[in-house]
Amino acid sequence: MRLPCGTYNESYAQDTAIVRTRVQWALTIGALLVAVSFPLWLSNYGMHLVNMIAIYILSAIGLNILVGYAGQISLAHAAFMAVGAYTSGILNAKLGVPFIFSVFCGGLMAGGLGVVFGFPALRIKGFYLILSTMAAHFIIMYVIQHWTSLTGGVHGQSLPPTTIGPLQLTSEQAFYPVLLLFLLAGMLFALNLTRSRTGRALIAIRDNDLAAEVMGISMSRYKLIAFFIGCFYAGIAGALLGHWSGSLIPDLFNLMSGMWFLAYILIGGMGSNLGPFLGVPLMVLVAQWLRRLVTDLAMIYPALINVIMPAHDLIYGVLIVIFLIWEPRGLAHRWHIFKVSYRLWPFSY
Amino acid sequence: MRDNQEHDIRYFRETKKGDSDMCKSVTRRFLLVLAISLMVCAITALPACTGAAPAPATPSTPAAPKFKGEITLPVVLDMTGPNSPNVVPLLPSFKDLAAYWNDELGGIGGYHVNVKYYDDKYDQAVVLSLYKEIVAGGAQFATFVASTPATTLKSAVNRDKVVVLAWANTDGAYLGAGETNNYGFLACPPYADIFATYVDFVASGLWPKTGKSGKPIIGGFNMDNSAGRQADKGVKLQCDARGLTYVPTFFKPGSAEHTSQILALKQAGVDYVTGIQLGSDTLVFFKDCARLDYKPVVGFHAAHDTVLMKAGYATGTWNYYVSGGADSKGYTIMKKYHDMHDPGQPMSAMYQAGFIYNVPMHVGLDRAIKRVGLDKLTGTAIKEDLEKIRMEDLTDGLCYKYNYTTTDHRSPFGVKWAKMLDAQGTLEWGNWVAFPERTGEQITTEFWKK
């Protein structure tokens, strides 16, 4: 971590601290207070967006560990979310397993399957790995859609209202604290993982897998760990998504959703823990804003409705391309430049 | 020194010689960001600048002297995505129906009707998000034109007590285990019943005219999704009831060819094929049938699409029409409003379906507002008025009668099958075919999800 001028780490505890200076503590506490206060001042729709963003960030953190840190590109992220969602939903709805426990079981099931489908990753990489993970997506979704007796097949199934003890989580405001806790826990784990020996091993594999192996890093072990952790996060996020939306439908976990998660971490900054927190809200909010804009424009110019409504996808795509041309390393890098320039201003170096 | 520290120093040193500080490069980027922000603000402010803000969902100042105010009907549909060719023709028909109510029926409960579209992109996650956005805006009602909103939204609408009109998903029409209320109403007949009527139509109408002995063999050609599976189930039940042989096939929407399905149907000796597909899949089916020299009598969902009609594939095919009352007063009204923007053009099957699609919402809202007033309007009040409708003609003969009960929210209760005779769209009409009677287990959600 970069420290302000004049601040030094004088102990191991200071060196390993996530929040080190008073300013950072103030900002962290301020951010937490703002996050905790959302239900008090946001509308129902605003809370809906916040909850959706929280779930997507959790999933994106997992994908960031797998893709950004370990360098293993996966297109099957949505399918692993589906595994988590269906596992948790079925355990909770049909077997009466408590909500929190069923969510963790969903994560474990997704993580386990991630290891299974991660075995091909030991021998292939790049484009071939992309195809392999795409195949994993199709296999998983096929099983979900055709194991009708267990999953409800293509029709999906409704889930009962989520309960934690005597509390029923039926509103957006009620669900939010649960999602926030999961997100904070996931974020802390990811932060510590990437600073640990395992995290450094993943980065080494990403940067140069042959050199990493020569240095004694077990590629097979750490790649499988990356798949397990990334898919565990996906399973947890998928389980939360299923319970939050109240229904399990295969269409919620299509291939395009998995690709969008890749876009989220790409825009946010791959290989940066801050990336998902920047990329997901930006992309989701821009999509919502664009949709409202084209709908309002279509109301005003109804004769152009057939032109205006499809323009949403066009504008969204163009914005992504322009952004990537402007900052291919993502929003996290742009934030990093801002921080450095703020520290140095008005000096140039 | 860490790598990125060196990078940062190099980054800042690479400013032009003579720059006294790096503020200039920051300033350029700042100006770029500012320019983009101003452009975005300008685009966002455009609706306000033109002075025409979108209509609110609650009553405001009257749009015209004869109205008490304005009421906005949210309509969520697939304006983009693979199903958009089927849905886009619906857009003018929703507005035409609203215009008819405004011009000739005094609006809904005396309020001017305004239709607001939302694009769900054929994505269930977006459907959920849009539903929550609409409800958060205070609306107690919405219309959804997507194939699986009943399943996606059922628990949510029942929890929020919001009335939704949905496309034809059978399991959404009935109560599930433990449910005492259902706030979802079908705007079009469910596919399971529509294609079941084709079995009746073939057995009672088409097959006897052939003069052949024995019984017809019915084949299914359905999308492998919930809509297709339910259509398949409805046809199978009707075939079983009539003692007919049924050969089902399924395909993935968007497939490039259907050779295996067509060969299965051909080898089984299927005379009549029915099922639900998108227009693009229907085109592929007809092309593959021509290639494999197979000529069944088809009764499809999208056989009379404009593209198929102009290509000649629709000639000789049967398609169901919910709005089959071509000689009715309702048809005349529909044609009058259609000809205001497309004079001389044939009314597509989808346009006609769209004109009657939102009728229950108009009627339910109208009756509820007249009964309780707009300020006390709730989803429950709308639901109560809709569930009082018993075999009632709501469209002046344009479609079959509506019938909503507390346990069965299917309607209209019949369709007509029409055969296209030429590429100009001339139709040969059959009679109204009412739905098969369903009782007991068949009017539960779980039965149709198996």
CSV table of C-alpha atoms in Angstrom, one decimal, chain B residues 61-444:
chain,number,residue,atom,x,y,z
B,61,THR,CA,-53.7,18.2,-14.9
B,62,PRO,CA,-56.2,16.9,-17.4
B,63,ALA,CA,-54.9,16.2,-20.9
B,64,ALA,CA,-58.1,17.5,-22.4
B,65,PRO,CA,-61.1,19.2,-21.0
B,66,LYS,CA,-63.3,16.1,-21.1
B,67,PHE,CA,-60.9,14.0,-18.9
B,68,LYS,CA,-60.5,14.1,-15.2
B,69,GLY,CA,-56.8,13.5,-15.5
B,70,GLU,CA,-54.2,11.1,-17.0
B,71,ILE,CA,-53.4,7.5,-16.3
B,72,THR,CA,-50.3,5.8,-17.6
B,73,LEU,CA,-50.4,2.1,-18.5
B,74,PRO,CA,-46.9,0.6,-18.3
B,75,VAL,CA,-46.3,-2.0,-20.9
B,76,VAL,CA,-43.2,-4.2,-20.8
B,77,LEU,CA,-42.2,-5.9,-24.0
B,78,ASP,CA,-39.3,-7.3,-26.1
B,79,MET,CA,-38.6,-4.3,-28.3
B,80,THR,CA,-35.1,-5.7,-28.9
B,81,GLY,CA,-33.9,-9.3,-28.8
B,82,PRO,CA,-34.7,-12.4,-30.7
B,83,ASN,CA,-38.5,-12.1,-30.1
B,84,SER,CA,-38.6,-8.4,-31.2
B,85,PRO,CA,-39.9,-9.2,-34.8
B,86,ASN,CA,-43.0,-10.7,-33.2
B,87,VAL,CA,-43.4,-7.9,-30.7
B,88,VAL,CA,-42.6,-4.7,-32.6
B,89,PRO,CA,-45.9,-5.0,-34.6
B,90,LEU,CA,-47.7,-4.8,-31.3
B,91,LEU,CA,-46.4,-1.3,-30.5
B,92,PRO,CA,-48.9,0.7,-32.6
B,93,SER,CA,-51.8,-1.6,-31.6
B,94,PHE,CA,-51.5,-0.8,-27.9
B,95,LYS,CA,-51.5,2.9,-28.7
B,96,ASP,CA,-54.5,2.4,-31.1
B,97,LEU,CA,-56.5,0.7,-28.4
B,98,ALA,CA,-55.7,3.5,-26.0
B,99,ALA,CA,-56.7,6.0,-28.6
B,100,TYR,CA,-60.0,4.2,-29.1
B,101,TRP,CA,-60.8,4.3,-25.4
B,102,ASN,CA,-59.8,8.0,-25.3
B,103,ASP,CA,-61.8,9.0,-28.4
B,104,GLU,CA,-64.9,6.9,-28.1
B,105,LEU,CA,-65.2,5.6,-24.5
B,106,GLY,CA,-64.2,8.6,-22.5
B,107,GLY,CA,-60.9,7.2,-21.4
B,108,ILE,CA,-60.5,4.8,-18.5
B,109,GLY,CA,-62.9,5.7,-15.7
B,110,GLY,CA,-62.9,9.3,-17.2
B,111,TYR,CA,-59.1,9.5,-17.3
B,112,HIS,CA,-57.0,10.0,-20.4
B,113,VAL,CA,-55.0,6.8,-21.2
B,114,ASN,CA,-51.3,7.1,-21.9
B,115,VAL,CA,-49.3,4.0,-22.8
B,116,LYS,CA,-45.6,3.9,-21.7
B,117,TYR,CA,-43.3,1.2,-23.1
B,118,TYR,CA,-40.4,-0.5,-21.4
B,119,ASP,CA,-37.9,-2.8,-23.3
B,120,ASP,CA,-37.1,-6.0,-21.4
B,121,LYS,CA,-34.7,-7.2,-24.2
B,122,TYR,CA,-36.2,-10.8,-23.8
B,123,ASP,CA,-34.1,-11.0,-20.6
B,124,GLN,CA,-35.9,-12.3,-17.5
B,125,ALA,CA,-33.5,-10.4,-15.2
B,126,VAL,CA,-34.5,-7.2,-16.9
B,127,VAL,CA,-38.2,-8.2,-16.6
B,128,LEU,CA,-37.7,-8.4,-12.9
B,129,SER,CA,-35.9,-5.2,-12.7
B,130,LEU,CA,-38.5,-3.4,-14.7
B,131,TYR,CA,-41.3,-4.8,-12.6
B,132,LYS,CA,-39.7,-3.4,-9.5
B,133,GLU,CA,-39.1,-0.1,-11.2
B,134,ILE,CA,-42.8,0.2,-12.2
B,135,VAL,CA,-44.0,-0.8,-8.7
B,136,ALA,CA,-41.6,1.5,-7.0
B,137,GLY,CA,-43.2,4.3,-9.1
B,138,GLY,CA,-46.5,3.6,-7.4
B,139,ALA,CA,-48.3,1.7,-10.1
B,140,GLN,CA,-50.7,-1.1,-9.0
B,141,PHE,CA,-50.9,-2.6,-12.5
B,142,ALA,CA,-48.8,-3.3,-15.5
B,143,THR,CA,-48.9,-5.3,-18.8
B,144,PHE,CA,-46.1,-7.7,-19.7
B,145,VAL,CA,-45.6,-9.1,-23.2
B,146,ALA,CA,-43.0,-11.7,-22.6
B,147,SER,CA,-43.2,-15.4,-22.6
B,148,THR,CA,-42.5,-16.3,-19.0
B,149,PRO,CA,-43.4,-13.3,-16.9
B,150,ALA,CA,-46.1,-15.3,-15.0
B,151,THR,CA,-43.5,-17.7,-13.6
B,152,THR,CA,-40.9,-15.0,-13.0
B,153,LEU,CA,-43.3,-12.5,-11.4
B,154,LYS,CA,-46.0,-14.6,-9.8
B,155,SER,CA,-44.6,-14.6,-6.3
B,156,ALA,CA,-43.7,-10.9,-6.6
B,157,VAL,CA,-47.1,-9.8,-7.8
B,158,ASN,CA,-48.9,-11.8,-5.3
B,159,ARG,CA,-46.8,-10.5,-2.5
B,160,ASP,CA,-47.1,-6.9,-3.7
B,161,LYS,CA,-50.8,-7.2,-4.8
B,162,VAL,CA,-50.1,-5.7,-8.2
B,163,VAL,CA,-52.2,-6.8,-11.1
B,164,VAL,CA,-50.3,-7.8,-14.2
B,165,LEU,CA,-51.5,-8.9,-17.6
B,166,ALA,CA,-49.2,-11.4,-19.0
B,167,TRP,CA,-48.6,-13.4,-22.2
B,168,ALA,CA,-49.9,-16.9,-22.5
B,169,ASN,CA,-48.2,-18.9,-19.8
B,170,THR,CA,-50.4,-21.7,-18.6
B,171,ASP,CA,-49.1,-22.2,-15.1
B,172,GLY,CA,-49.5,-18.5,-14.4
B,173,ALA,CA,-53.3,-18.8,-14.9
B,174,TYR,CA,-54.0,-21.0,-12.0
B,175,LEU,CA,-53.3,-21.2,-8.3
B,176,GLY,CA,-50.3,-23.0,-7.0
B,177,ALA,CA,-50.0,-25.0,-3.8
B,178,GLY,CA,-50.7,-22.8,-0.8
B,179,GLU,CA,-51.8,-19.9,-2.9
B,180,THR,CA,-55.2,-18.3,-2.3
B,181,ASN,CA,-54.9,-15.4,-4.7
B,182,ASN,CA,-53.4,-14.8,-8.1
B,183,TYR,CA,-52.8,-11.3,-9.3
B,184,GLY,CA,-51.6,-12.4,-12.7
B,185,PHE,CA,-54.1,-12.5,-15.5
B,186,LEU,CA,-53.6,-13.9,-19.0
B,187,ALA,CA,-54.1,-11.4,-21.8
B,188,CYS,CA,-54.0,-14.0,-24.5
B,189,PRO,CA,-55.1,-17.6,-24.4
B,190,PRO,CA,-52.5,-20.0,-23.0
B,191,TYR,CA,-50.5,-21.9,-25.6
B,192,ALA,CA,-51.5,-25.2,-24.1
B,193,ASP,CA,-55.1,-24.4,-24.9
B,194,ILE,CA,-54.5,-22.7,-28.2
B,195,PHE,CA,-52.8,-25.7,-29.7
B,196,ALA,CA,-55.2,-28.1,-28.0
B,197,THR,CA,-57.9,-26.3,-30.1
B,198,TYR,CA,-55.9,-27.2,-33.2
B,199,VAL,CA,-56.4,-30.9,-32.3
B,200,ASP,CA,-60.1,-30.3,-32.1
B,201,PHE,CA,-60.1,-28.3,-35.3
B,202,VAL,CA,-58.2,-31.0,-37.1
B,203,ALA,CA,-60.3,-33.9,-35.7
B,204,SER,CA,-63.7,-32.2,-36.3
B,205,GLY,CA,-63.0,-30.0,-39.3
B,206,LEU,CA,-59.9,-30.7,-41.4
B,207,TRP,CA,-59.6,-34.5,-41.2
B,208,PRO,CA,-63.2,-35.4,-42.1
B,209,LYS,CA,-62.9,-33.3,-45.3
B,210,THR,CA,-60.0,-35.4,-46.5
B,211,GLY,CA,-62.2,-38.4,-46.8
B,212,LYS,CA,-59.4,-40.7,-45.5
B,213,SER,CA,-60.2,-43.5,-43.1
B,214,GLY,CA,-58.6,-43.9,-39.7
B,215,LYS,CA,-57.4,-41.1,-37.5
B,216,PRO,CA,-55.0,-38.2,-38.1
B,217,ILE,CA,-51.5,-38.3,-36.6
B,218,ILE,CA,-50.6,-35.1,-34.9
B,219,GLY,CA,-47.1,-33.9,-34.6
B,220,GLY,CA,-45.6,-31.3,-32.2
B,221,PHE,CA,-42.8,-28.9,-33.2
B,222,ASN,CA,-42.2,-26.7,-30.1
B,223,MET,CA,-39.5,-24.5,-28.7
B,224,ASP,CA,-37.6,-26.2,-25.8
B,225,ASN,CA,-38.7,-23.7,-23.2
B,226,SER,CA,-41.6,-23.3,-20.8
B,227,ALA,CA,-44.0,-22.0,-23.4
B,228,GLY,CA,-43.1,-24.9,-25.8
B,229,ARG,CA,-43.3,-27.5,-23.1
B,230,GLN,CA,-46.7,-26.3,-22.0
B,231,ALA,CA,-48.0,-26.2,-25.6
B,232,ASP,CA,-46.8,-29.7,-26.0
B,233,LYS,CA,-48.5,-30.9,-22.9
B,234,GLY,CA,-51.8,-29.3,-23.9
B,235,VAL,CA,-51.7,-31.0,-27.3
B,236,LYS,CA,-50.8,-34.3,-25.8
B,237,LEU,CA,-53.7,-34.1,-23.3
B,238,GLN,CA,-56.2,-33.3,-26.1
B,239,CYS,CA,-54.8,-36.1,-28.4
B,240,ASP,CA,-55.1,-38.5,-25.5
B,241,ALA,CA,-58.7,-37.4,-24.9
B,242,ARG,CA,-59.5,-38.0,-28.5
B,243,GLY,CA,-57.6,-41.2,-28.9
B,244,LEU,CA,-55.1,-39.7,-31.4
B,245,THR,CA,-51.5,-40.5,-31.9
B,246,TYR,CA,-49.1,-37.6,-31.0
B,247,VAL,CA,-45.5,-37.3,-32.0
B,248,PRO,CA,-43.6,-34.6,-30.1
B,249,THR,CA,-40.4,-32.8,-31.2
B,250,PHE,CA,-38.5,-29.9,-29.6
B,251,PHE,CA,-35.8,-27.6,-30.8
B,252,LYS,CA,-33.6,-24.8,-29.4
B,253,PRO,CA,-34.8,-21.4,-30.6
B,254,GLY,CA,-32.5,-19.9,-33.1
B,255,SER,CA,-31.3,-23.3,-34.5
B,256,ALA,CA,-29.9,-23.2,-38.0
B,257,GLU,CA,-31.7,-26.3,-39.1
B,258,HIS,CA,-34.4,-28.7,-37.9
B,259,THR,CA,-33.5,-31.8,-40.0
B,260,SER,CA,-33.8,-34.3,-37.1
B,261,GLN,CA,-37.2,-33.0,-36.0
B,262,ILE,CA,-38.6,-33.0,-39.5
B,263,LEU,CA,-37.3,-36.5,-40.2
B,264,ALA,CA,-38.8,-37.8,-37.0
B,265,LEU,CA,-42.2,-36.3,-37.9
B,266,LYS,CA,-42.0,-37.6,-41.5
B,267,GLN,CA,-41.0,-41.1,-40.5
B,268,ALA,CA,-43.9,-41.2,-38.0
B,269,GLY,CA,-46.3,-40.4,-40.8
B,270,VAL,CA,-47.5,-37.1,-39.1
B,271,ASP,CA,-50.2,-35.4,-41.1
B,272,TYR,CA,-50.7,-32.3,-39.0
B,273,VAL,CA,-48.0,-30.4,-37.2
B,274,THR,CA,-48.6,-27.8,-34.5
B,275,GLY,CA,-46.6,-25.9,-32.0
B,276,ILE,CA,-45.1,-22.7,-30.9
B,277,GLN,CA,-42.0,-21.1,-32.5
B,278,LEU,CA,-40.6,-17.7,-33.3
B,279,GLY,CA,-40.9,-16.5,-36.8
B,280,SER,CA,-37.3,-17.1,-37.6
B,281,ASP,CA,-37.6,-20.8,-36.5
B,282,THR,CA,-40.8,-21.2,-38.6
B,283,LEU,CA,-38.9,-20.0,-41.7
B,284,VAL,CA,-36.1,-22.5,-41.1
B,285,PHE,CA,-38.8,-25.2,-40.6
B,286,PHE,CA,-40.4,-24.5,-43.9
B,287,LYS,CA,-37.1,-24.4,-45.7
B,288,ASP,CA,-36.1,-27.7,-44.2
B,289,CYS,CA,-39.5,-29.2,-45.1
B,290,ALA,CA,-39.1,-28.2,-48.7
B,291,ARG,CA,-35.6,-29.6,-48.7
B,292,LEU,CA,-36.7,-32.9,-47.2
B,293,ASP,CA,-39.9,-33.0,-49.3
B,294,TYR,CA,-42.2,-33.1,-46.4
B,295,LYS,CA,-45.6,-31.3,-46.6
B,296,PRO,CA,-47.6,-31.5,-43.4
B,297,VAL,CA,-50.6,-29.4,-42.7
B,298,VAL,CA,-49.2,-26.9,-40.2
B,299,GLY,CA,-51.1,-24.9,-37.5
B,300,PHE,CA,-48.5,-22.6,-36.0
B,301,HIS,CA,-48.0,-19.6,-33.9
B,302,ALA,CA,-46.1,-17.4,-36.4
B,303,ALA,CA,-46.8,-19.0,-39.8
B,304,HIS,CA,-48.5,-15.9,-41.1
B,305,ASP,CA,-45.7,-13.5,-40.3
B,306,THR,CA,-45.2,-10.9,-43.0
B,307,VAL,CA,-41.8,-12.3,-44.0
B,308,LEU,CA,-43.2,-15.8,-44.4
B,309,MET,CA,-46.2,-14.4,-46.2
B,310,LYS,CA,-44.1,-12.5,-48.8
B,311,ALA,CA,-41.7,-15.4,-49.3
B,312,GLY,CA,-44.7,-17.6,-50.1
B,313,TYR,CA,-44.1,-20.0,-47.2
B,314,ALA,CA,-47.3,-19.0,-45.4
B,315,THR,CA,-49.6,-20.0,-48.3
B,316,GLY,CA,-51.4,-23.1,-47.3
B,317,THR,CA,-50.6,-22.9,-43.6
B,318,TRP,CA,-53.0,-22.5,-40.7
B,319,ASN,CA,-52.4,-20.0,-38.0
B,320,TYR,CA,-54.5,-19.2,-34.9
B,321,TYR,CA,-56.1,-15.9,-34.5
B,322,VAL,CA,-57.2,-14.6,-31.1
B,323,SER,CA,-58.9,-11.7,-32.9
B,324,GLY,CA,-60.8,-13.8,-35.3
B,325,GLY,CA,-64.0,-11.9,-35.6
B,326,ALA,CA,-63.3,-10.5,-39.1
B,327,ASP,CA,-67.0,-9.6,-39.6
B,328,SER,CA,-67.5,-8.0,-36.2
B,329,LYS,CA,-68.0,-4.4,-35.0
B,330,GLY,CA,-64.7,-4.8,-33.1
B,331,TYR,CA,-62.9,-5.6,-36.2
B,332,THR,CA,-64.2,-2.5,-37.9
B,333,ILE,CA,-63.0,-0.4,-35.0
B,334,MET,CA,-59.6,-2.1,-35.1
B,335,LYS,CA,-59.3,-1.5,-38.8
B,336,LYS,CA,-60.3,2.1,-38.5
B,337,TYR,CA,-57.5,2.9,-36.1
B,338,HIS,CA,-55.0,0.7,-38.0
B,339,ASP,CA,-55.8,2.6,-41.3
B,340,MET,CA,-55.1,5.9,-39.6
B,341,HIS,CA,-51.3,5.1,-39.7
B,342,ASP,CA,-51.1,2.2,-42.3
B,343,PRO,CA,-53.9,2.7,-44.8
B,344,GLY,CA,-54.2,0.0,-47.3
B,345,GLN,CA,-51.8,-2.3,-45.5
B,346,PRO,CA,-53.0,-5.7,-44.2
B,347,MET,CA,-53.3,-6.0,-40.5
B,348,SER,CA,-50.7,-8.5,-39.3
B,349,ALA,CA,-51.7,-11.3,-36.9
B,350,MET,CA,-49.5,-9.7,-34.2
B,351,TYR,CA,-51.1,-6.3,-34.7
B,352,GLN,CA,-54.5,-7.8,-34.2
B,353,ALA,CA,-53.3,-9.7,-31.2
B,354,GLY,CA,-51.9,-6.5,-29.7
B,355,PHE,CA,-55.2,-4.6,-30.2
B,356,ILE,CA,-57.1,-7.0,-27.9
B,357,TYR,CA,-54.1,-7.8,-25.6
B,358,ASN,CA,-54.6,-4.9,-23.2
B,359,VAL,CA,-58.5,-4.9,-23.3
B,360,PRO,CA,-58.8,-6.7,-19.9
B,361,MET,CA,-56.5,-4.1,-18.3
B,362,HIS,CA,-58.6,-1.2,-19.7
B,363,VAL,CA,-61.8,-2.9,-18.6
B,364,GLY,CA,-60.6,-3.9,-15.2
B,365,LEU,CA,-59.2,-0.4,-14.5
B,366,ASP,CA,-62.3,1.3,-15.9
B,367,ARG,CA,-64.6,-0.7,-13.6
B,368,ALA,CA,-62.4,-0.4,-10.6
B,369,ILE,CA,-61.9,3.3,-10.9
B,370,LYS,CA,-65.7,3.8,-11.4
B,371,ARG,CA,-66.3,1.7,-8.3
B,372,VAL,CA,-63.7,2.9,-5.8
B,373,GLY,CA,-62.2,6.1,-7.4
B,374,LEU,CA,-58.6,6.6,-8.6
B,375,ASP,CA,-57.3,7.7,-5.3
B,376,LYS,CA,-58.4,4.4,-3.7
B,377,LEU,CA,-57.4,2.3,-6.6
B,378,THR,CA,-55.5,-0.8,-5.6
B,379,GLY,CA,-54.4,-4.0,-7.3
B,380,THR,CA,-56.9,-5.9,-5.2
B,381,ALA,CA,-59.8,-3.7,-6.4
B,382,ILE,CA,-58.8,-4.3,-10.1
B,383,LYS,CA,-58.5,-8.0,-9.4
B,384,GLU,CA,-62.0,-8.1,-7.9
B,385,ASP,CA,-63.5,-6.5,-10.9
B,386,LEU,CA,-61.7,-8.7,-13.3
B,387,GLU,CA,-62.8,-11.9,-11.5
B,388,LYS,CA,-66.4,-10.9,-11.9
B,389,ILE,CA,-66.1,-11.2,-15.7
B,390,ARG,CA,-68.1,-14.3,-16.9
B,391,MET,CA,-68.2,-15.3,-20.6
B,392,GLU,CA,-68.4,-11.7,-21.5
B,393,ASP,CA,-67.7,-10.1,-24.9
B,394,LEU,CA,-65.3,-7.3,-24.2
B,395,THR,CA,-64.3,-6.6,-27.7
B,396,ASP,CA,-67.5,-6.3,-29.7
B,397,GLY,CA,-67.0,-9.7,-31.3
B,398,LEU,CA,-63.4,-9.2,-32.3
B,399,CYS,CA,-62.3,-12.1,-30.1
B,400,TYR,CA,-63.9,-14.8,-28.1
B,401,LYS,CA,-65.6,-14.2,-24.7
B,402,TYR,CA,-63.6,-13.5,-21.6
B,403,ASN,CA,-64.0,-15.5,-18.4
B,404,TYR,CA,-61.9,-14.9,-15.3
B,405,THR,CA,-62.6,-16.7,-12.1
B,406,THR,CA,-60.7,-16.8,-8.8
B,407,THR,CA,-59.0,-20.1,-9.8
B,408,ASP,CA,-58.7,-19.7,-13.5
B,409,HIS,CA,-57.3,-16.5,-15.1
B,410,ARG,CA,-57.3,-17.8,-18.8
B,411,SER,CA,-58.9,-15.6,-21.4
B,412,PRO,CA,-60.2,-15.1,-24.1
B,413,PHE,CA,-61.7,-18.6,-24.1
B,414,GLY,CA,-61.3,-19.6,-27.7
B,415,VAL,CA,-59.5,-18.9,-30.9
B,416,LYS,CA,-60.1,-19.2,-34.7
B,417,TRP,CA,-57.8,-21.0,-37.1
B,418,ALA,CA,-57.3,-19.4,-40.5
B,419,LYS,CA,-55.6,-20.6,-43.6
B,420,MET,CA,-53.6,-18.3,-45.8
B,421,LEU,CA,-54.6,-18.7,-49.4
B,422,ASP,CA,-52.1,-16.5,-51.2
B,423,ALA,CA,-49.1,-14.3,-50.7
B,424,GLN,CA,-51.4,-11.3,-50.5
B,425,GLY,CA,-52.8,-12.5,-47.2
B,426,THR,CA,-56.2,-13.7,-48.2
B,427,LEU,CA,-57.5,-15.9,-45.4
B,428,GLU,CA,-60.0,-18.7,-45.2
B,429,TRP,CA,-61.5,-18.6,-41.7
B,430,GLY,CA,-62.6,-21.5,-39.6
B,431,ASN,CA,-65.2,-21.2,-36.8
B,432,TRP,CA,-64.4,-20.2,-33.2
B,433,VAL,CA,-63.0,-23.2,-31.3
B,434,ALA,CA,-63.5,-23.0,-27.5
B,435,PHE,CA,-60.9,-24.3,-25.1
B,436,PRO,CA,-61.2,-27.8,-23.8
B,437,GLU,CA,-62.7,-28.0,-20.3
B,438,ARG,CA,-60.2,-28.3,-17.5
B,439,THR,CA,-60.9,-29.5,-14.0
B,440,GLY,CA,-59.3,-30.8,-11.0
B,441,GLU,CA,-55.5,-31.2,-11.2
B,442,GLN,CA,-55.4,-29.5,-14.6
B,443,ILE,CA,-56.3,-26.1,-13.1
B,444,THR,CA,-53.2,-26.1,-10.8
